[in-house]
PDB file of C-alpha atoms in Angstrom:
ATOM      1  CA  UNK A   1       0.000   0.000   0.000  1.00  0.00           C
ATOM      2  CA  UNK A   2       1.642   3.498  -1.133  1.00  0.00           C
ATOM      3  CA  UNK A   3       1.401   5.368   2.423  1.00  0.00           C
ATOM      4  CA  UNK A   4       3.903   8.889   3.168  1.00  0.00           C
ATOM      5  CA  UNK A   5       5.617   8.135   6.097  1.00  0.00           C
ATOM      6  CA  UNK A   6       8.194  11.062   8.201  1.00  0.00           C
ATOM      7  CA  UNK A   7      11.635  10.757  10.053  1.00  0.00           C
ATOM      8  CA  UNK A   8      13.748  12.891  12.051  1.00  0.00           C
ATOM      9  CA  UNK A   9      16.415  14.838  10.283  1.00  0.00           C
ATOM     10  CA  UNK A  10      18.836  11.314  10.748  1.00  0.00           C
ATOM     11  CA  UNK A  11      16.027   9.003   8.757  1.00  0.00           C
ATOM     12  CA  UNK A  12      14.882   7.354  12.148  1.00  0.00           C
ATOM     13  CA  UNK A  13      11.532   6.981  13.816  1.00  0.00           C
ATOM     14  CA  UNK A  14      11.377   6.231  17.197  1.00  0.00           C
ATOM     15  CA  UNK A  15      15.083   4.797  17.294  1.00  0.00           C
ATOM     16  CA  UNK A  16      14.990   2.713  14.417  1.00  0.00           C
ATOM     17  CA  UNK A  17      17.451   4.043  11.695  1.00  0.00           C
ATOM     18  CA  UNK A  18      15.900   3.601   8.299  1.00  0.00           C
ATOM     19  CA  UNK A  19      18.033   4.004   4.783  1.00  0.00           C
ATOM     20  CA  UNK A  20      16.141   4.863   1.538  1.00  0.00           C
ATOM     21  CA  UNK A  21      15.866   2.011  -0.807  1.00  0.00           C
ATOM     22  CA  UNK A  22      15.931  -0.860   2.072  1.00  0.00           C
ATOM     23  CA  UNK A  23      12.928  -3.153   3.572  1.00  0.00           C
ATOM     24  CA  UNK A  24      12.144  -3.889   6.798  1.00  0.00           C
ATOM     25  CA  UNK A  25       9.873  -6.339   8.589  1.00  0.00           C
ATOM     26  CA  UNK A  26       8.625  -6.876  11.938  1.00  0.00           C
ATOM     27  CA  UNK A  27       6.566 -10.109  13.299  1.00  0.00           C
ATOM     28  CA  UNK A  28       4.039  -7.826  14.985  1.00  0.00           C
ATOM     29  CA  UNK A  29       1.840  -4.947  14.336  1.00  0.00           C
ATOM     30  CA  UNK A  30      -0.078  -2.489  16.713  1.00  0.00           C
ATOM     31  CA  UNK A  31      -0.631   0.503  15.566  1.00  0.00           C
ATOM     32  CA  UNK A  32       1.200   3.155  17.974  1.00  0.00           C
ATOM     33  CA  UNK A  33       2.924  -0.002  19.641  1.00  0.00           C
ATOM     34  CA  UNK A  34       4.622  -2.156  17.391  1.00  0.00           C
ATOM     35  CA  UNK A  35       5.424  -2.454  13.582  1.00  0.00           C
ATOM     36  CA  UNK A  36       6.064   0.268  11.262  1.00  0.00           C
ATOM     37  CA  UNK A  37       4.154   3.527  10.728  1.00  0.00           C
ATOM     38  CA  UNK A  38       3.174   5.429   7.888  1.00  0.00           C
ATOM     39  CA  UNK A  39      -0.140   7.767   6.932  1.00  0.00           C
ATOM     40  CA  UNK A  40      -2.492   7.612   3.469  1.00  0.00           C
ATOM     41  CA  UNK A  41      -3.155  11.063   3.762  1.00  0.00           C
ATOM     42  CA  UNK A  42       0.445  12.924   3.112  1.00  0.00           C
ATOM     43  CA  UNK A  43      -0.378  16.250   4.929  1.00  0.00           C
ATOM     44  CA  UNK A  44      -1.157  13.746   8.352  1.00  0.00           C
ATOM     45  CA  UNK A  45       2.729  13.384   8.013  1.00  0.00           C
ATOM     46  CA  UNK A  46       2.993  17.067   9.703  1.00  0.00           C
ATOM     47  CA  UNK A  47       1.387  15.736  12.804  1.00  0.00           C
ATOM     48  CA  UNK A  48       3.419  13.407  13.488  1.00  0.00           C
ATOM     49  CA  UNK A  49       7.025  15.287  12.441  1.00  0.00           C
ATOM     50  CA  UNK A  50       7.268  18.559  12.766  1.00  0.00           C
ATOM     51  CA  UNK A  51       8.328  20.406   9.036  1.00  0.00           C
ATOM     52  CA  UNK A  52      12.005  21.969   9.317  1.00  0.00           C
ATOM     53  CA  UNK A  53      12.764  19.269  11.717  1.00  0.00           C
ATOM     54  CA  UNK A  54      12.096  16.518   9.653  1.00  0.00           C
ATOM     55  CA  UNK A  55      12.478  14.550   6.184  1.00  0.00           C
ATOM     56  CA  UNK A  56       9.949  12.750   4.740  1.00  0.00           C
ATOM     57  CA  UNK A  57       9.684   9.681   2.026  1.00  0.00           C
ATOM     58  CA  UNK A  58       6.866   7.562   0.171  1.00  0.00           C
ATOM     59  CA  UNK A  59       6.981   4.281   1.508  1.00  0.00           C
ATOM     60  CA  UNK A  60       5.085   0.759   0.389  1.00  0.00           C
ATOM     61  CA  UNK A  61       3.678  -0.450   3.525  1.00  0.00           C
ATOM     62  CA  UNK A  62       2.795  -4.479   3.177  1.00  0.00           C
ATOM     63  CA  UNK A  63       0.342  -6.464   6.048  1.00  0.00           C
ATOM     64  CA  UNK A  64      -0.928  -3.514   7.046  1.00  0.00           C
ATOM     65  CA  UNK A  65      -3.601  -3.738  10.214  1.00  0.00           C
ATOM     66  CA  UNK A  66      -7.377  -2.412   9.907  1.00  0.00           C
ATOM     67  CA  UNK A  67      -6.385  -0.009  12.871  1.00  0.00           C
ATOM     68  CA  UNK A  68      -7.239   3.415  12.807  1.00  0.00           C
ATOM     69  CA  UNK A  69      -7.400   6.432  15.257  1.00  0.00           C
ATOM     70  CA  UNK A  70      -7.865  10.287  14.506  1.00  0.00           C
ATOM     71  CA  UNK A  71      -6.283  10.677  10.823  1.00  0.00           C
ATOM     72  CA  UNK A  72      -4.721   8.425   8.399  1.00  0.00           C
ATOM     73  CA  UNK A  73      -2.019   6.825  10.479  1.00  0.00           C
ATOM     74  CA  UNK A  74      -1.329   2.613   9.885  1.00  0.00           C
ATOM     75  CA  UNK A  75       0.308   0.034  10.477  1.00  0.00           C
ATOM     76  CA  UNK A  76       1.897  -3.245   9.077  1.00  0.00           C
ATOM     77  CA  UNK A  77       5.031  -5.414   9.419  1.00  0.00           C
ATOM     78  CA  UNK A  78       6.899  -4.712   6.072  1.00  0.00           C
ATOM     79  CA  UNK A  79       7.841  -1.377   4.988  1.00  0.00           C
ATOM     80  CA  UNK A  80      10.196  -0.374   1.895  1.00  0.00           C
ATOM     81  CA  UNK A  81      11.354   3.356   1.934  1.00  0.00           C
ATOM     82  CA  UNK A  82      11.295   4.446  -1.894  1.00  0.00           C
ATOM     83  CA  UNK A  83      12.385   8.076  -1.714  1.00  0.00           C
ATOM     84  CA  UNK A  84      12.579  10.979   0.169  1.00  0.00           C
ATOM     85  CA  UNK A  85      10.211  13.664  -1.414  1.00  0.00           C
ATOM     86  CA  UNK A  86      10.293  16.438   1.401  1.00  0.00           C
ATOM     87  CA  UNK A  87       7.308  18.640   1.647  1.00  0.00           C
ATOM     88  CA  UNK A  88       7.065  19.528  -1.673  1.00  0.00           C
ATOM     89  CA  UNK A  89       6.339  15.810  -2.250  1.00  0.00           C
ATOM     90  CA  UNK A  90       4.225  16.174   0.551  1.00  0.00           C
ATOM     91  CA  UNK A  91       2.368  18.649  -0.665  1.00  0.00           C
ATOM     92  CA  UNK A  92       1.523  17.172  -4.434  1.00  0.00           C
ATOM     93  CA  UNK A  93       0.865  13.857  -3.313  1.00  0.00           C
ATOM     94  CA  UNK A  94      -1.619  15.786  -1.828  1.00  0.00           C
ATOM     95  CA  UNK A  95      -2.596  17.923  -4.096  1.00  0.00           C
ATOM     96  CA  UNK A  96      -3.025  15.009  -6.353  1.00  0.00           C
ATOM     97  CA  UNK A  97      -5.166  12.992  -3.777  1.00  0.00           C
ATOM     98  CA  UNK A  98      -7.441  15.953  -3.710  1.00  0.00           C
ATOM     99  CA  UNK A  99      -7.884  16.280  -6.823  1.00  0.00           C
ATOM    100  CA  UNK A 100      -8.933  12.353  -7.415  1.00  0.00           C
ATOM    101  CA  UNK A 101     -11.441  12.938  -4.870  1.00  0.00           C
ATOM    102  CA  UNK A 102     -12.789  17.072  -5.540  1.00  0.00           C
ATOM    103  CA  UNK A 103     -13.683  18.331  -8.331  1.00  0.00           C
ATOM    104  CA  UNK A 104     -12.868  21.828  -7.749  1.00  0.00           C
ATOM    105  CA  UNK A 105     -10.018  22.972  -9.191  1.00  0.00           C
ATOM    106  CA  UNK A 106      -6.496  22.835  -6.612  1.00  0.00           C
ATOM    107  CA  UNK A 107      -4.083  22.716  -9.668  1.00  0.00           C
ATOM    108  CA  UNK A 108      -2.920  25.809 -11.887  1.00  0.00           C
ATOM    109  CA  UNK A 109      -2.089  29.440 -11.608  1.00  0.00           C
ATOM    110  CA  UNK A 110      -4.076  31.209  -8.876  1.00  0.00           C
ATOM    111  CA  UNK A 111      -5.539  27.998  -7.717  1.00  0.00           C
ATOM    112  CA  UNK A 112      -7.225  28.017  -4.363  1.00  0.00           C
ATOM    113  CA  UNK A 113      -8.693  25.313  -1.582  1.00  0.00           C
ATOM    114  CA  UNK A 114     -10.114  26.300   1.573  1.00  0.00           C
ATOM    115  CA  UNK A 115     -11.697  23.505   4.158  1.00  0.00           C
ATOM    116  CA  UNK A 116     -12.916  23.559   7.739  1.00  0.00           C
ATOM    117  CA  UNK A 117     -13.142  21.002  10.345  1.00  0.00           C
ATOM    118  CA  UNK A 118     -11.311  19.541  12.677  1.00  0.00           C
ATOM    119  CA  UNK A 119      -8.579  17.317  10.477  1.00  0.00           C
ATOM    120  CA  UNK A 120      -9.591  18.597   7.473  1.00  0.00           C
ATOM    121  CA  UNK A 121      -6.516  19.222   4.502  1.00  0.00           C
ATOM    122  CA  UNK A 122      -6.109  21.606   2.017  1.00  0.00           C
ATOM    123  CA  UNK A 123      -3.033  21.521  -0.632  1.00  0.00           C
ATOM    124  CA  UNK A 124      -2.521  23.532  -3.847  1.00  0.00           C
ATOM    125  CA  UNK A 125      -0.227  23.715  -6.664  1.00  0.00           C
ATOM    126  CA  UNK A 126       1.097  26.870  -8.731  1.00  0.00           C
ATOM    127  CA  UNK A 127       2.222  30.323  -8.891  1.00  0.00           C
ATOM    128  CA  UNK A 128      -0.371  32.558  -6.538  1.00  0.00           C
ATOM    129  CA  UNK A 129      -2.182  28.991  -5.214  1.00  0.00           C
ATOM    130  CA  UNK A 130      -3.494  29.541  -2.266  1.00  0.00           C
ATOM    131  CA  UNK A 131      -5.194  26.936   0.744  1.00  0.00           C
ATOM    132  CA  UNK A 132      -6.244  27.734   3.668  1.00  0.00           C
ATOM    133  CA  UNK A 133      -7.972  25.305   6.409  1.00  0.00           C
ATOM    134  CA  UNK A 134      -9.797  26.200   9.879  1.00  0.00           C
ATOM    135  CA  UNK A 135     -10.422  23.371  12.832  1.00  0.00           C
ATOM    136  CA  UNK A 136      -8.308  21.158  14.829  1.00  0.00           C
ATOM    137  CA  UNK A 137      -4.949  19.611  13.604  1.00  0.00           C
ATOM    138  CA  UNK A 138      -6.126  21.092   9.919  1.00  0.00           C
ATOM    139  CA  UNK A 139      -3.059  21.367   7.605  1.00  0.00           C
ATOM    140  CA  UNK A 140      -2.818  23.452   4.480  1.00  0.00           C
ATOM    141  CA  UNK A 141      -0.243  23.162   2.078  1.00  0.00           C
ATOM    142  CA  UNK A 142       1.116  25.027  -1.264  1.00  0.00           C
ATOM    143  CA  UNK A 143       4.002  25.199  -3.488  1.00  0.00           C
ATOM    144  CA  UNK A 144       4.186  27.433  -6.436  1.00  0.00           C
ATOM    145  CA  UNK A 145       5.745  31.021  -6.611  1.00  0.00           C
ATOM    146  CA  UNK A 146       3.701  33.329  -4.282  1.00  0.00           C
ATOM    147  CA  UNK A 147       1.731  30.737  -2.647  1.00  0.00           C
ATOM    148  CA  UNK A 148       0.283  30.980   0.805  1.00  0.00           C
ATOM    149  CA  UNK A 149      -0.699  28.420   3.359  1.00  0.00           C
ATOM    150  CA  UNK A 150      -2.747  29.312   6.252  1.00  0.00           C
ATOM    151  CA  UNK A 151      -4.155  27.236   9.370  1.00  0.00           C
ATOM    152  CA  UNK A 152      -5.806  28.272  12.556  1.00  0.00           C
ATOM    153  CA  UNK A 153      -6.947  25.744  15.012  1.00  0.00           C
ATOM    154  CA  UNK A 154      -4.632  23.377  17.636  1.00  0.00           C
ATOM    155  CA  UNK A 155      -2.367  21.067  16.224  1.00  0.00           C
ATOM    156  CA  UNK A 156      -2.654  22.980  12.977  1.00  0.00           C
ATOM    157  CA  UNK A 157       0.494  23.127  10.125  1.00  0.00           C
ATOM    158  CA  UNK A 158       1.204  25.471   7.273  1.00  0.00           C
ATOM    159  CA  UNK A 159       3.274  24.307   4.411  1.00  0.00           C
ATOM    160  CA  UNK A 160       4.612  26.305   1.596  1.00  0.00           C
ATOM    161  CA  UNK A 161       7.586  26.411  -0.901  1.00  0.00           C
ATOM    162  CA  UNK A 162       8.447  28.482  -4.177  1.00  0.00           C
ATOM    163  CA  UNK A 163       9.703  32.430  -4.168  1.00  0.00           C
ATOM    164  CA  UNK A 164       7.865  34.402  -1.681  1.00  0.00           C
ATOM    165  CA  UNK A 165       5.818  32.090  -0.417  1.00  0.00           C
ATOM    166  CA  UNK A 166       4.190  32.562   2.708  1.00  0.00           C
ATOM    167  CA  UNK A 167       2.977  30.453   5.644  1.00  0.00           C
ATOM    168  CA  UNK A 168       1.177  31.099   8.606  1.00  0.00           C
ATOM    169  CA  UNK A 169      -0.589  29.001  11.641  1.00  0.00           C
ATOM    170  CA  UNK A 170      -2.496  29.926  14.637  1.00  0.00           C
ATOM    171  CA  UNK A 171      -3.515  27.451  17.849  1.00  0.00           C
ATOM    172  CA  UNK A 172      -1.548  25.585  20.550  1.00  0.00           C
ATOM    173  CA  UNK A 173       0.895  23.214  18.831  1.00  0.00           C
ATOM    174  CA  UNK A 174       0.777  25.093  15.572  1.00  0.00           C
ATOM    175  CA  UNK A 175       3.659  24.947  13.312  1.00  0.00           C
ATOM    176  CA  UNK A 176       4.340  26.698   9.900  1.00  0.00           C
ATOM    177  CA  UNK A 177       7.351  26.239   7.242  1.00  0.00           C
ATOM    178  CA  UNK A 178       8.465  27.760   4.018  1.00  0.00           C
ATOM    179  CA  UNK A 179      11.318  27.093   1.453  1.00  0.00           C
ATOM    180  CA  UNK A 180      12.658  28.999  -1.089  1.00  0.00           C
ATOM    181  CA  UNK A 181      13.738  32.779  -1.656  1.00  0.00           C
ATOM    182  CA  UNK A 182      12.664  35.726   0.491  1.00  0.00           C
TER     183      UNK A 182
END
């Protein structure tokens, strides 16, 4: 199963030291207890590791569990780390999720996505995109030249990259990152 999975800045999670291009297995899966750990959703990667602070990667997650709590988090006892993508890979595996499953438009020049409720995501792609989400560990995410990202609610994280591009979060536990010039 293609999940998006996020590591400290050395490639580990919770001790274990991962390397891109290797797989991993584990006799035992419990989802926050044992096994290995990955999300569907992309975006739910920011919950879990913090952006600036952390790398993320696509992974193929294999005898995964039917467990599930408060967003897209998983488990299962094989995991293969194909490639870090960062946020920016983040952000259009996202984009490209949303876009399978909205038909409003969240790709192009001066593209925009806006969502409320508690978890709810929002990712765009292109110069002047624009998302923007509202409610409890909410993330928004954008890359493109002039793009903004903006979040308000706990647990919240804004994502941007491309020149001038803004981010900005409000709420306890609230985090917000940018790449690129200015």
């Amino acid at each position: 199963m293609k999940m998006y999975k996020g590591f400290d800045k050395n490639l580990k999670c919770r001790d274990f030291q991962y390397e891109i291009g290797k797989t991993y297995t584990e006799d035992k899966a419990e989802l926050c207890n044992a096994g290995f750990h990955a999300c569907e959703h992309p975006l739910d990667c920011l919950s879990h590791y913090k952006p600036g602070e952390s790398r993320y990667c696509d992974v193929d997650l294999d005898d995964v569990t039917d467990e599930h709590r408060d967003d897209s988090k998983r488990v299962g006892k094989k995991i293969t780390v194909q490639g870090e993508i960062g946020i920016a890979g983040l952000v259009k595996a996202a984009v490209n999720i949303g876009i399978k499953k909205a038909k409003s438009k969240t790709t192009g020049n001066r593209a925009h996505a806006a969502t409320t409720g508690n978890r709810a995501h929002a990712a765009t792609t292109g110069n002047r995109a624009h998302a923007a989400t509202t409610g409890d560990w909410a993330h928004a995410a954008t890359t493109g030249d002039w793009a903004h990202a903006a979040t308000t609610g706990d647990g919240t994280h804004a994502a941007t990259t491309g020149y001038e591009a803004h981010a900005a979060t409000t709420g306890d536990w609230a985090h917000a990152a940018t790449t690129g010039n200015r």
